PDB file of C-alpha atoms in Angstrom:
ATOM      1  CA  UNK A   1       0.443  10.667  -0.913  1.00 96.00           C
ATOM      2  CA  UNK A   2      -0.165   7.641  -2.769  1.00 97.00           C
ATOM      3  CA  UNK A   3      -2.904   5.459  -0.515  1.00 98.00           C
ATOM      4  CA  UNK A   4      -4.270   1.829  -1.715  1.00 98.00           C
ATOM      5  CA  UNK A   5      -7.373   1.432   0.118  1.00 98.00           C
ATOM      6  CA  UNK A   6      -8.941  -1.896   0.214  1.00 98.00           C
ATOM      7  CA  UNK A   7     -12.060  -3.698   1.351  1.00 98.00           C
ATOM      8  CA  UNK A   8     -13.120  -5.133   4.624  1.00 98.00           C
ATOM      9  CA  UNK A   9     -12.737  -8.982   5.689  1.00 98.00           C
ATOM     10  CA  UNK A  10     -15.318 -11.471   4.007  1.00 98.00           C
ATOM     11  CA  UNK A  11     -16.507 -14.593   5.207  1.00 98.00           C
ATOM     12  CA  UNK A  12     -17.682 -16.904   2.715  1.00 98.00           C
ATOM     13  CA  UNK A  13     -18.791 -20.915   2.400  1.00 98.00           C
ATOM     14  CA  UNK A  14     -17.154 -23.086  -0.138  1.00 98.00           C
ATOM     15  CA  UNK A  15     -18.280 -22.971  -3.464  1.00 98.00           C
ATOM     16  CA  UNK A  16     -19.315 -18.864  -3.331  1.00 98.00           C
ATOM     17  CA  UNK A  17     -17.452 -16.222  -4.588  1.00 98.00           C
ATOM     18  CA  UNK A  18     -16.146 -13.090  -3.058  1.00 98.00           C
ATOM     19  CA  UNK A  19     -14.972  -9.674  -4.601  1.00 98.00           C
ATOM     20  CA  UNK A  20     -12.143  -7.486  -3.287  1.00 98.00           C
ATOM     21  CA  UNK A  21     -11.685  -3.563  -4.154  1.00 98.00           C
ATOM     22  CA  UNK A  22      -8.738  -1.828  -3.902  1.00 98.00           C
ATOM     23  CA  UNK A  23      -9.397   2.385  -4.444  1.00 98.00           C
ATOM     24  CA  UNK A  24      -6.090   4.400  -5.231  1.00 97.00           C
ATOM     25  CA  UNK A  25      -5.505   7.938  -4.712  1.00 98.00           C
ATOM     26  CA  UNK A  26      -2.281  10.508  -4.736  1.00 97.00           C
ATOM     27  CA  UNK A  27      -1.506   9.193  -8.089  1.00 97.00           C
ATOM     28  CA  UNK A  28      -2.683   9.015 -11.671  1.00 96.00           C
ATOM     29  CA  UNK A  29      -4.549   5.683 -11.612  1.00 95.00           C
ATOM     30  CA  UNK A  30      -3.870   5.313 -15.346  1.00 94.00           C
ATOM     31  CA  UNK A  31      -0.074   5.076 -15.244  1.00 95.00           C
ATOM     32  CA  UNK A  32       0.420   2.202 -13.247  1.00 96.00           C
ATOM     33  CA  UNK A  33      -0.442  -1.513 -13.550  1.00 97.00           C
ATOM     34  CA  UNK A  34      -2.160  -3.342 -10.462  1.00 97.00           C
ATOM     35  CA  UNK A  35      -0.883  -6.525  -8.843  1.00 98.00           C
ATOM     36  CA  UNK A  36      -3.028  -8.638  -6.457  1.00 98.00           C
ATOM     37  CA  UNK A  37      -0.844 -10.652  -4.133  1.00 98.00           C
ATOM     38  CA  UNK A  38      -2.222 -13.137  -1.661  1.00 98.00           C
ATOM     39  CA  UNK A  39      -0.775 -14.805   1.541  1.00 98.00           C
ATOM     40  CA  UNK A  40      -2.159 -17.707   3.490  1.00 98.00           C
ATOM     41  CA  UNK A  41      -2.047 -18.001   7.490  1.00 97.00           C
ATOM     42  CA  UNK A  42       1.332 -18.529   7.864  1.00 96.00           C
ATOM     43  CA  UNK A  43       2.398 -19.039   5.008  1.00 97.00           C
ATOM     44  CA  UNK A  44       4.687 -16.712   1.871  1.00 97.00           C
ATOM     45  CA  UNK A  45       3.139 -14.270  -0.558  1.00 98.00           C
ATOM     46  CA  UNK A  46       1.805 -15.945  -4.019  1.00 98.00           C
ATOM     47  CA  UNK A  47       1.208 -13.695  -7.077  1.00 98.00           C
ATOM     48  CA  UNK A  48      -1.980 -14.032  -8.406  1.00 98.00           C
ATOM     49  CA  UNK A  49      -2.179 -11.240 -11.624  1.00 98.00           C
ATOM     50  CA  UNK A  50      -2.473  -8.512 -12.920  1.00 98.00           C
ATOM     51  CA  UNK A  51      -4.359  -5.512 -14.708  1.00 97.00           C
ATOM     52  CA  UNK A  52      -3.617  -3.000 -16.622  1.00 94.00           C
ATOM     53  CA  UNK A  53      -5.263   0.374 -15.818  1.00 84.00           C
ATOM     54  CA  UNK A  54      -5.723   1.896 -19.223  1.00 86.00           C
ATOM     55  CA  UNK A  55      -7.580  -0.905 -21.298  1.00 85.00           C
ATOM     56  CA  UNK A  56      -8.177  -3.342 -18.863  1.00 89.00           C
ATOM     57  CA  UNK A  57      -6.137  -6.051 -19.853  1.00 95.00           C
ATOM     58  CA  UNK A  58      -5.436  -9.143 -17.477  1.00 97.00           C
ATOM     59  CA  UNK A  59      -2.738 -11.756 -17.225  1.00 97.00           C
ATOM     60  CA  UNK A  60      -3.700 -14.623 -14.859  1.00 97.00           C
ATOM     61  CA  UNK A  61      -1.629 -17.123 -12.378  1.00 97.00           C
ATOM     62  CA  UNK A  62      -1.897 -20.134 -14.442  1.00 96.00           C
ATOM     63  CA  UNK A  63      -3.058 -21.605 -11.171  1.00 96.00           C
ATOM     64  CA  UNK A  64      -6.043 -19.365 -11.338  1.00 97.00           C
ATOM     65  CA  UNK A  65      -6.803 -19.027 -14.472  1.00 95.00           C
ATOM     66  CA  UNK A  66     -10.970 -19.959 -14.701  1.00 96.00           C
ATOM     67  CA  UNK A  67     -11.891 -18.810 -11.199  1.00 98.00           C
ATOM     68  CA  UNK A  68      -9.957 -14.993 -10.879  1.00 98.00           C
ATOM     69  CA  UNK A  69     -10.925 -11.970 -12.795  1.00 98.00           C
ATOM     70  CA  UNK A  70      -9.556  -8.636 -12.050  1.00 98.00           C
ATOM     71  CA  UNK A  71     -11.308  -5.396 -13.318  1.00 96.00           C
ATOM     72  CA  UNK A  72     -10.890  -1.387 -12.930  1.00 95.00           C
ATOM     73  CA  UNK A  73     -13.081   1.024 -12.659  1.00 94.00           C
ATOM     74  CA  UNK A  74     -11.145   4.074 -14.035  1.00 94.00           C
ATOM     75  CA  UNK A  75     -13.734   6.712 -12.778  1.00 94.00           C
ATOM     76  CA  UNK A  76     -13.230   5.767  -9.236  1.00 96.00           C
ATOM     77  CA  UNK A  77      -9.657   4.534  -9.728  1.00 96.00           C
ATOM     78  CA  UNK A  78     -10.505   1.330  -8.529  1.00 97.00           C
ATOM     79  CA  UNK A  79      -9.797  -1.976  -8.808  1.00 97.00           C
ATOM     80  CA  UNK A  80     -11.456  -5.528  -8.288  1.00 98.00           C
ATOM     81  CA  UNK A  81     -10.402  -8.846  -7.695  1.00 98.00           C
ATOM     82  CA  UNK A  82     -12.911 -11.394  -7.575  1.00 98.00           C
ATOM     83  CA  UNK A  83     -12.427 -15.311  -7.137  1.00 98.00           C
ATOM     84  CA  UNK A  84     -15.144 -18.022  -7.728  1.00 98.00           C
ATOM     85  CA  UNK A  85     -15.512 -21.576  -6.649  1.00 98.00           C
ATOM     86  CA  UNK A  86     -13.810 -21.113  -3.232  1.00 98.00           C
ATOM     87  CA  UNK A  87     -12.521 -23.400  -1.393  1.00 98.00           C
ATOM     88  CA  UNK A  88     -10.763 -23.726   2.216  1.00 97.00           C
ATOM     89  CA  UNK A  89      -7.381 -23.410   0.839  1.00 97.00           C
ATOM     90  CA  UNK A  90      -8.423 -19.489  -0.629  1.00 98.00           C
ATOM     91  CA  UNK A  91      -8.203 -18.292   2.949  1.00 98.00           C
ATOM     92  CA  UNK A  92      -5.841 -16.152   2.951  1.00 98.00           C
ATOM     93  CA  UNK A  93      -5.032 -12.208   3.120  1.00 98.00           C
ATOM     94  CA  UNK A  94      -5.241 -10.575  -0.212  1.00 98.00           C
ATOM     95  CA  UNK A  95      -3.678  -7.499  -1.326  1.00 98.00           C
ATOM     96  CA  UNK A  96      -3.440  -5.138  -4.243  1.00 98.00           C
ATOM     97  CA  UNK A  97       0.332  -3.857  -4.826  1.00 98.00           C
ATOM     98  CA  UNK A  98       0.995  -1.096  -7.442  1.00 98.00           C
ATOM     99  CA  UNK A  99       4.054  -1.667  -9.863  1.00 97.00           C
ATOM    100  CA  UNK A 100       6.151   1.120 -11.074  1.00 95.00           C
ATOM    101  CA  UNK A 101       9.679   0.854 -12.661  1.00 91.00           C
ATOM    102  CA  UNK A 102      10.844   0.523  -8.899  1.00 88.00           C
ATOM    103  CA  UNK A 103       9.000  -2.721  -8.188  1.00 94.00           C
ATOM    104  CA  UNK A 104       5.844  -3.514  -6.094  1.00 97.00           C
ATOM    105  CA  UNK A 105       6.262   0.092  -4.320  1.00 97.00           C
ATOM    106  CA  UNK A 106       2.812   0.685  -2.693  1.00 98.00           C
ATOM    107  CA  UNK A 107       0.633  -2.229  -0.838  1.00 98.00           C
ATOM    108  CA  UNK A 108      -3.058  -2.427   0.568  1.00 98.00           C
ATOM    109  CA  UNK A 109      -3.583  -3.014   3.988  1.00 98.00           C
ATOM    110  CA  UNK A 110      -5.094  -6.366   2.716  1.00 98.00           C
ATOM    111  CA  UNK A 111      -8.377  -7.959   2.922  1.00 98.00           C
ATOM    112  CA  UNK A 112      -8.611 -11.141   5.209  1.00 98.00           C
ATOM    113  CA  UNK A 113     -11.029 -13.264   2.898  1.00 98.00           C
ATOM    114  CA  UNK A 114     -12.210 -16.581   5.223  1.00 98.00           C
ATOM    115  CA  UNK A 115     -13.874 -19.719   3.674  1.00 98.00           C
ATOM    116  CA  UNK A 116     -15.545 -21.859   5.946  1.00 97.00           C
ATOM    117  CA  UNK A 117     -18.538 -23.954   5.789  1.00 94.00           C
TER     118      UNK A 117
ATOM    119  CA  UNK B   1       5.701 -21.834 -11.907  1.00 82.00           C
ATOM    120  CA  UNK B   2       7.008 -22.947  -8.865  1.00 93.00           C
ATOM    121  CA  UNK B   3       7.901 -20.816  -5.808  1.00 97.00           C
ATOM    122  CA  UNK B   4      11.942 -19.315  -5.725  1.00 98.00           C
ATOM    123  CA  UNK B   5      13.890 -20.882  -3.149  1.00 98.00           C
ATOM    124  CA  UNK B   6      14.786 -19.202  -0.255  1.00 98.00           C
ATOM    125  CA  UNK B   7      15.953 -20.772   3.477  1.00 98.00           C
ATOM    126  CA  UNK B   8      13.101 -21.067   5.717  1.00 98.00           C
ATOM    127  CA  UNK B   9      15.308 -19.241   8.560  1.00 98.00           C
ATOM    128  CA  UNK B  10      18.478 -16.997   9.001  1.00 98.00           C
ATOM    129  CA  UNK B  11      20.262 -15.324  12.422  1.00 97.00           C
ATOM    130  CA  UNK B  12      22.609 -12.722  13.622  1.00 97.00           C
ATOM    131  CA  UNK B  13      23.099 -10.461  16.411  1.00 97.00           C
ATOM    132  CA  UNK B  14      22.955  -6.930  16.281  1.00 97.00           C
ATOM    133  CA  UNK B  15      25.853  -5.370  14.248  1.00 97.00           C
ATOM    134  CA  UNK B  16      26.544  -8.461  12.359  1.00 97.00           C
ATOM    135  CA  UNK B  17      25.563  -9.374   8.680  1.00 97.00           C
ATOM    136  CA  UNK B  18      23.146 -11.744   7.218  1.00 98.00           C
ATOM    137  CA  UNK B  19      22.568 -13.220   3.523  1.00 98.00           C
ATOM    138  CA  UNK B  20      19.153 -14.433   2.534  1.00 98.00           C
ATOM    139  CA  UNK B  21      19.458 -16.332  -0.744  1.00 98.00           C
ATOM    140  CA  UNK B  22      17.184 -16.318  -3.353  1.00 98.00           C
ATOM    141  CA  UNK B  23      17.250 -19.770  -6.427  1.00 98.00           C
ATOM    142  CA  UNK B  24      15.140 -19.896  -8.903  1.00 98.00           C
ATOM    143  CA  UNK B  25      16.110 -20.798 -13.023  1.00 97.00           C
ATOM    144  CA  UNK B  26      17.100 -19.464 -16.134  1.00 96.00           C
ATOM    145  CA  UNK B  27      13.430 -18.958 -16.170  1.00 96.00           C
ATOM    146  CA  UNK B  28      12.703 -16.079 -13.665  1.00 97.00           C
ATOM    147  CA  UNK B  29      15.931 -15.073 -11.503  1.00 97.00           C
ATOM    148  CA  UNK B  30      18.827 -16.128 -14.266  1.00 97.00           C
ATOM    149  CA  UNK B  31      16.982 -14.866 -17.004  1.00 96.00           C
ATOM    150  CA  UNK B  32      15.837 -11.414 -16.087  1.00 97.00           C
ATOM    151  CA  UNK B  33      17.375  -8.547 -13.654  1.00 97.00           C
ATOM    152  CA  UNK B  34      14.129  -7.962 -12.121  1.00 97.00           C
ATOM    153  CA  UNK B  35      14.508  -9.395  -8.550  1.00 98.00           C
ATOM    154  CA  UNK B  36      13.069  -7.160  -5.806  1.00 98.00           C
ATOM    155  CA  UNK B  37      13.149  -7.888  -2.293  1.00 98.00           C
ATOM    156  CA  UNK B  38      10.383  -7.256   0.848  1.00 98.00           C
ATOM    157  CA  UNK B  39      10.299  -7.317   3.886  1.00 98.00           C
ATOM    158  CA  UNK B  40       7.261  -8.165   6.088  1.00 98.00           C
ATOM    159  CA  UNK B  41       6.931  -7.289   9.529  1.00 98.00           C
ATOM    160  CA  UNK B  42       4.250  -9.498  11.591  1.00 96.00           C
ATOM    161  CA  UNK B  43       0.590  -8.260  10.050  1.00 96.00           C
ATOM    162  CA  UNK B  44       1.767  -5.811   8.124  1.00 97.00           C
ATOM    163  CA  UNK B  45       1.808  -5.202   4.070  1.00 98.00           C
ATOM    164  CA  UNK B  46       4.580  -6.098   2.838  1.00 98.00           C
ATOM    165  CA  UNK B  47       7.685  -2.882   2.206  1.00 98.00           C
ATOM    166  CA  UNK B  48      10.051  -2.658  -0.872  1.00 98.00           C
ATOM    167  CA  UNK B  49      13.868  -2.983  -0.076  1.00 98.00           C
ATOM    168  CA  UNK B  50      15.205  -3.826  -3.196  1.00 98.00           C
ATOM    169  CA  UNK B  51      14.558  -3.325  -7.069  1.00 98.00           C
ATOM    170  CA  UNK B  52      16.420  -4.449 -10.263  1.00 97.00           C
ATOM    171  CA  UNK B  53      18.691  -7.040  -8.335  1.00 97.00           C
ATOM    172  CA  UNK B  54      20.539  -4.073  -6.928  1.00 98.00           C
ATOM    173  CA  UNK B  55      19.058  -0.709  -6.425  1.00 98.00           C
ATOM    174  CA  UNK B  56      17.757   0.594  -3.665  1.00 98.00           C
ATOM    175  CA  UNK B  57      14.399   2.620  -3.286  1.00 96.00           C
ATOM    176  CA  UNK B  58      15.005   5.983  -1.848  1.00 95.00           C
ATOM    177  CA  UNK B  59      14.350   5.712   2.106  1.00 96.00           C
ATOM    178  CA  UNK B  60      15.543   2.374   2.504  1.00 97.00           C
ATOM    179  CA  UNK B  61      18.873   2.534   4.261  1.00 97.00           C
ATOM    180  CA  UNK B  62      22.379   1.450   2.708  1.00 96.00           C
ATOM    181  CA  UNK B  63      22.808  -1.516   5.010  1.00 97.00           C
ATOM    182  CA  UNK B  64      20.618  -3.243   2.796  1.00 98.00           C
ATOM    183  CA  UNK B  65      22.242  -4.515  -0.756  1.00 98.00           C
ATOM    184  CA  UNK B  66      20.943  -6.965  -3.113  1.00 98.00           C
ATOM    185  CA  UNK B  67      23.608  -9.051  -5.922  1.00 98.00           C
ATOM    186  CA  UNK B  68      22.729 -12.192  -8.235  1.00 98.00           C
ATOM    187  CA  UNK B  69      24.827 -14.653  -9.670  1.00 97.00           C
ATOM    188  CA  UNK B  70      23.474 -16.898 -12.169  1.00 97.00           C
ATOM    189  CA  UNK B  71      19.967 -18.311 -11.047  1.00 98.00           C
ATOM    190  CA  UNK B  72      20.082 -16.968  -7.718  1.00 98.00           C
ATOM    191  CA  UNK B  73      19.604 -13.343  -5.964  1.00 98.00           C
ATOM    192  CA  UNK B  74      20.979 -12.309  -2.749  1.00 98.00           C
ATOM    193  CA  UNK B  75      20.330 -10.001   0.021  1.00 98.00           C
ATOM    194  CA  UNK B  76      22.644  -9.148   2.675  1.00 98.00           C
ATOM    195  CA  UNK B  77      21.980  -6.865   5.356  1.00 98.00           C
ATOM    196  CA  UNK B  78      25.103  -5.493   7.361  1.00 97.00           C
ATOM    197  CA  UNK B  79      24.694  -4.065  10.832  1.00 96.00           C
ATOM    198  CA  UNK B  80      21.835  -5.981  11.799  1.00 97.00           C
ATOM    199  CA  UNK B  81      19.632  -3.776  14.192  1.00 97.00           C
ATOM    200  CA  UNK B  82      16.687  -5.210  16.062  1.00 97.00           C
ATOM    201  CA  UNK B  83      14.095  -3.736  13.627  1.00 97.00           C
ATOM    202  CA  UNK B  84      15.897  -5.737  10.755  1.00 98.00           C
ATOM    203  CA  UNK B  85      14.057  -9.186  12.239  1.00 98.00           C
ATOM    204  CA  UNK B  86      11.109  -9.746   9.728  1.00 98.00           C
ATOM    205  CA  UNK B  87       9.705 -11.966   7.220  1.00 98.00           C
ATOM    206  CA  UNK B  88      12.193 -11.092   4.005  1.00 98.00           C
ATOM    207  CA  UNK B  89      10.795 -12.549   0.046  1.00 98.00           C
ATOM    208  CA  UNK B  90      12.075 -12.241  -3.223  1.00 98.00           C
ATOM    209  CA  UNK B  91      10.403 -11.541  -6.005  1.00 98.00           C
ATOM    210  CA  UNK B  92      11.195 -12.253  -9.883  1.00 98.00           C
ATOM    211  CA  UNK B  93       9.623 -11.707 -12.941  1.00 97.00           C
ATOM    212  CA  UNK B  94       9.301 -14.544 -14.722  1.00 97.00           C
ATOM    213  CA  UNK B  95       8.450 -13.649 -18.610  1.00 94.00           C
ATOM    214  CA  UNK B  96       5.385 -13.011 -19.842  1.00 93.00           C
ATOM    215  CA  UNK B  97       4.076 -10.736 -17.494  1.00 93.00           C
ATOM    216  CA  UNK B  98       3.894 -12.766 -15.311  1.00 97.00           C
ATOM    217  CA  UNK B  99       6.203 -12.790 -11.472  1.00 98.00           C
ATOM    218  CA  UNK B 100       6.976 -15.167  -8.804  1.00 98.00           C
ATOM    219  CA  UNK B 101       7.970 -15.016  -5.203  1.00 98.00           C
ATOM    220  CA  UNK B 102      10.050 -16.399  -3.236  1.00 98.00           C
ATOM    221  CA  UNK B 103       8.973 -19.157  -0.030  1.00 98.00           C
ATOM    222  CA  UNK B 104      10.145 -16.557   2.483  1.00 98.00           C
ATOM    223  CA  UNK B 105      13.042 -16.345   5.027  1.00 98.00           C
ATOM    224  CA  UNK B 106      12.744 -14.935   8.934  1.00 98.00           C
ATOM    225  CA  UNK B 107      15.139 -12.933  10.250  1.00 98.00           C
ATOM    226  CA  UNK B 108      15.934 -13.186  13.767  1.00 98.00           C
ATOM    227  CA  UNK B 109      18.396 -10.633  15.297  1.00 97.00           C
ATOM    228  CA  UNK B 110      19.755 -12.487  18.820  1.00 94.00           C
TER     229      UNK B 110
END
């Protein structure tokens, strides 16, 4: 069964950077594109990008464009999200989402990434 | 690219039907028929309900039904039950390869 596993909470001060994995199994990793999604406390889901499994490609929220890059790892079939320069407002949960023809159709548990001095 | 449009609440008791609508612009919603809908239960991921405006991901059950009309999407659930009440979003693509959500609508079954 297809499974997006991601990594445990972080807790980082402003101004670091932190890097999320998401490792996919009970598919072929290199027919799908991967999403990352994030959601503040209380607040709706923003898209943030995405990657493309084969080459690697990236396209970018223009509202993180400089501080996100996304990379795979195709011999683990996993996939990284990593944002610089953070600042309060990043805390939020952050998931990977897989898109087929259908949609988002499989989600990460999410990774609960705190900035706080 | 700014968040779709969607009302911050909606309500119905248990049998009834509710609409959640979904506005964005000839940009995302009224340019494209790739609006998918999720719902969100409290700390969960979020689940697909609806893909390509309309169509329905197998599992999901029929009471659920997406539409669009110009710039904006809808979902309606009929026969409300009690585990319909959730966090619902739309989602659009929005060209380039690029997608945008909705700001989110709870569903409260009374």
């Amino acid at each position: 069964q297809v499974q997006l596993v991601q990594s445990g909470a972080e807790v980082k001060k402003p101004g670091a950077s932190v890097k999320v994995s998401c490792k996919a199994s009970g598919y072929t990793f290199t027919n799908y594109y991967m999403h990352w999604v994030r959601q503040a406390p209380g607040q709706g889901l923003e898209w943030m990008g995405v990657i493309g499994p084969r080459g690697g490609s990236t396209i970018y929220a223009q509202k993180f464009q400089g501080r996100v890059t996304m990379t795979r790892d195709t011999s683990t079939s996993t996939v990284y999200m990593e944002l610089s320069s953070l600042r309060s407002e990043d805390t939020a949960v952050y998931y990977c989402a897989r898109k087929s023809d259908s949609g988002f159709d499989f989600w990460g548990q999410g990774t609960l990434v705190t900035v706080s001095s | 690219q700014s968040a779709l449009t969607q009302p911050r609440s909606v309500s119905g008791s248990p049998g009834q039907s509710v609409t959640i609508s979904c506005t964005g612009t000839s940009s995302d919603v009224g340019g494209y028929n790739y609006v998918s809908w999720y719902q969100q239960h409290p700390g969960k991921a979020p689940k697909l309900m609806i893909y390509d405006v309309s169509k329905r991901p197998s599992g999901v059950p029929d009471r659920f039904s997406g539409s669009k009309s110009g710039n904006t999407a809808s979902l309606t659930i009929s026969g409300l039950q009690a585990e319909d009440e959730a966090d619902y979003y739309c989602c659009s693509y929005a060209g380039s390869d690029t997608y945008v959500f909705g700001t989110g609508t709870k569903v409260t079954v009374l």
